XYZ file of C-alpha atoms in Angstrom:
246
model
C 101.832 90.713 138.584
C 98.506 90.818 136.803
C 96.491 94.007 137.010
C 92.734 94.437 137.222
C 90.697 95.873 134.356
C 90.467 99.643 134.838
C 88.340 102.343 133.250
C 90.316 105.412 132.226
C 88.976 108.932 131.741
C 90.605 109.072 128.304
C 90.426 106.400 125.608
C 91.734 103.262 127.375
C 94.379 100.954 125.954
C 93.037 97.789 124.331
C 91.647 95.524 127.050
C 92.507 91.851 127.418
C 89.874 89.490 126.025
C 88.822 88.560 129.547
C 88.211 92.239 130.381
C 86.004 92.699 127.315
C 84.022 89.603 128.224
C 83.754 90.653 131.868
C 82.241 93.989 130.832
C 79.535 92.128 128.900
C 78.975 89.682 131.742
C 78.558 92.448 134.316
C 75.901 94.183 132.220
C 73.883 91.036 131.752
C 74.271 89.880 135.365
C 73.009 93.286 136.474
C 69.940 92.936 134.241
C 69.267 89.520 135.747
C 69.697 90.736 139.323
C 67.267 93.577 138.656
C 64.668 90.947 137.779
C 64.035 92.318 134.298
C 61.238 89.972 133.190
C 60.546 89.202 129.552
C 57.167 90.949 129.661
C 58.763 94.094 131.057
C 61.357 94.068 128.288
C 58.621 93.750 125.678
C 56.763 96.654 127.268
C 59.884 98.806 127.215
C 60.486 97.975 123.560
C 56.907 98.852 122.659
C 57.482 102.342 124.086
C 60.782 102.691 122.254
C 60.448 100.567 119.079
C 63.988 101.142 117.906
C 65.527 100.509 121.327
C 68.525 102.429 122.610
C 70.753 104.021 119.959
C 73.795 102.060 118.878
C 77.134 103.401 120.137
C 78.530 102.851 116.646
C 77.914 105.380 113.886
C 77.802 102.885 111.023
C 77.473 105.553 108.343
C 80.618 107.279 109.599
C 82.468 103.964 109.878
C 81.598 103.179 106.257
C 82.593 106.657 105.074
C 85.922 106.577 106.939
C 86.821 103.125 105.616
C 85.967 104.038 102.037
C 87.822 107.366 102.245
C 90.909 105.543 103.549
C 90.596 102.857 100.844
C 90.418 105.440 98.059
C 93.245 107.533 99.504
C 96.865 107.224 98.406
C 98.191 107.944 101.896
C 98.715 104.172 102.178
C 100.344 101.889 99.587
C 98.036 99.621 97.585
C 99.190 96.674 99.697
C 99.795 96.625 103.447
C 101.588 93.932 105.423
C 100.014 93.103 108.802
C 102.240 91.183 111.220
C 100.489 89.226 114.014
C 102.082 88.578 117.384
C 102.777 84.891 116.736
C 104.405 85.169 113.302
C 107.252 87.091 111.695
C 105.987 86.559 108.166
C 102.841 88.659 108.282
C 99.880 88.802 105.953
C 99.746 91.085 102.906
C 96.306 92.587 102.329
C 94.868 95.240 100.064
C 94.614 98.807 101.304
C 90.804 98.443 101.267
C 90.939 95.512 103.700
C 93.504 97.168 105.962
C 91.357 100.302 106.237
C 88.691 98.390 108.174
C 91.059 98.744 111.128
C 91.241 102.184 112.704
C 94.787 101.408 113.840
C 95.668 101.401 110.109
C 93.575 104.485 109.370
C 95.580 106.385 111.988
C 98.777 105.308 110.211
C 97.353 106.719 106.989
C 96.668 110.030 108.747
C 100.255 110.156 110.004
C 101.610 109.413 106.511
C 99.283 111.811 104.675
C 102.284 113.727 103.286
C 102.939 110.741 100.957
C 99.482 110.981 99.387
C 100.716 112.838 96.298
C 103.404 110.251 95.538
C 102.687 107.710 92.768
C 101.711 104.358 94.331
C 104.662 102.576 92.749
C 107.035 104.984 94.513
C 105.476 104.661 97.954
C 107.445 102.686 100.501
C 106.220 99.303 101.643
C 104.194 99.498 104.840
C 104.445 96.877 107.571
C 102.264 97.199 110.675
C 102.982 94.992 113.721
C 99.873 93.932 115.649
C 101.138 93.099 119.131
C 97.844 91.785 120.538
C 96.557 89.935 117.476
C 97.219 86.238 116.817
C 97.330 84.772 113.310
C 93.931 83.057 113.456
C 92.192 86.216 114.686
C 93.872 88.267 111.965
C 92.605 85.835 109.335
C 89.060 86.239 110.684
C 89.287 90.044 110.676
C 90.538 89.966 107.088
C 87.737 87.559 106.129
C 85.141 89.904 107.660
C 86.530 92.861 105.697
C 86.687 90.899 102.442
C 83.077 89.766 102.870
C 81.936 93.382 103.239
C 84.001 94.592 100.289
C 82.621 91.787 98.127
C 79.172 93.390 98.321
C 80.407 96.978 97.942
C 81.177 96.695 94.238
C 84.327 97.753 92.365
C 83.659 101.447 92.980
C 83.235 100.915 96.751
C 79.948 102.788 96.875
C 78.965 101.706 100.375
C 79.358 99.048 103.063
C 76.460 97.069 104.489
C 77.150 96.610 108.197
C 74.880 94.654 110.499
C 73.373 96.810 113.246
C 73.290 95.251 116.719
C 70.040 96.379 118.392
C 69.702 97.613 121.953
C 68.578 95.526 123.741
C 69.577 92.297 122.032
C 66.521 90.121 122.561
C 67.515 86.899 120.834
C 70.062 85.011 118.702
C 71.877 86.930 115.983
C 70.364 84.781 113.235
C 66.859 85.790 114.397
C 67.659 89.518 114.453
C 66.395 91.398 111.384
C 69.124 94.058 111.442
C 71.919 91.452 111.359
C 72.667 89.840 108.008
C 72.500 86.084 107.614
C 76.145 86.092 106.511
C 77.313 87.930 109.648
C 75.201 85.747 111.956
C 76.676 82.570 110.461
C 80.187 84.042 110.590
C 79.837 84.708 114.321
C 78.065 81.422 115.078
C 80.902 79.478 113.452
C 83.498 81.366 115.505
C 81.530 80.880 118.742
C 81.827 77.092 118.431
C 85.183 77.663 120.161
C 84.763 80.062 123.084
C 88.497 80.721 123.379
C 88.612 81.674 119.703
C 85.702 84.088 120.197
C 87.439 85.747 123.160
C 90.755 85.994 121.301
C 89.008 87.525 118.302
C 87.202 90.030 120.533
C 90.533 91.033 122.044
C 92.139 91.347 118.598
C 89.273 93.388 117.143
C 89.396 95.678 120.167
C 93.117 96.201 119.542
C 92.878 96.992 115.814
C 89.737 99.050 116.523
C 87.081 97.779 114.118
C 83.792 98.872 115.778
C 81.329 97.050 113.454
C 83.030 93.695 114.080
C 83.534 94.412 117.788
C 79.776 94.987 118.086
C 79.140 91.567 116.557
C 81.685 89.857 118.820
C 80.271 91.312 122.033
C 76.712 90.656 120.854
C 77.581 86.998 120.252
C 78.926 86.787 123.803
C 75.774 88.487 125.097
C 73.621 86.019 123.148
C 74.909 83.220 125.367
C 73.729 85.078 128.469
C 70.140 85.918 127.553
C 67.773 84.492 130.158
C 70.595 83.066 132.290
C 70.933 83.488 136.053
C 74.247 84.653 137.575
C 74.942 81.073 138.637
C 74.359 79.767 135.118
C 76.583 82.502 133.690
C 79.414 81.457 136.019
C 78.994 77.880 134.831
C 79.198 78.953 131.171
C 82.230 81.212 131.654
C 84.147 79.834 134.664
C 87.532 80.990 133.370
C 86.352 84.576 132.920
C 85.295 84.906 136.547
C 88.430 83.104 137.707
C 90.636 85.601 135.851
C 88.696 88.535 137.286
C 89.074 87.195 140.852
C 92.816 86.618 140.311
C 93.239 90.124 138.893
C 91.367 91.677 141.831
C 93.467 89.724 144.317
C 96.705 90.866 142.650
C 95.657 94.532 142.447
């Protein structure tokens, strides 16, 4: 039987895509029910120009990814195996390190760091909650960021999702044009966006997860609860079924 989305006191297991979406929907429905008018939001922003702090420490994310990429705890090439394929996708260590699930593997295998790369064993990581298409998109996101980091990997330029999100991603100064277009293209297919959000949550890539949830939130700005239900009927249906089965 299906189980309802639960909040654990410790770090929870990766949530289904519907659970991630439901969390976003609840927050925005609450804002609507509180009658948070546009003028009031503008007033609040004028008192706090930068808005609420982001839950993601982008500088730390960049430093951790680059440290992992430059480390020899992982082989130069890592094979990532999605749930719907036995073949897997071979990616560079730099790309794989965008996923904290891979970084944790590097920490566990740190005793191999002194071995020459050619002597290190091949590494294959199964991704039980990641489909092939979502994996391709995660890899594309990582490659786009590395493309601008230079050969010495001096730094990563992540888009910063503001709090509150007041408009479309492509109109938000702290979000790059490349990232906004990347997310807009994905959002043409709502199921693809939800599957990607679920996959990113599983591999634990906070900068991309922020963009995914922000793109979902973008669809809800200015909408009433009724309109939100009409946009995401399947999300509410799954939540009601999960609650009934609990």
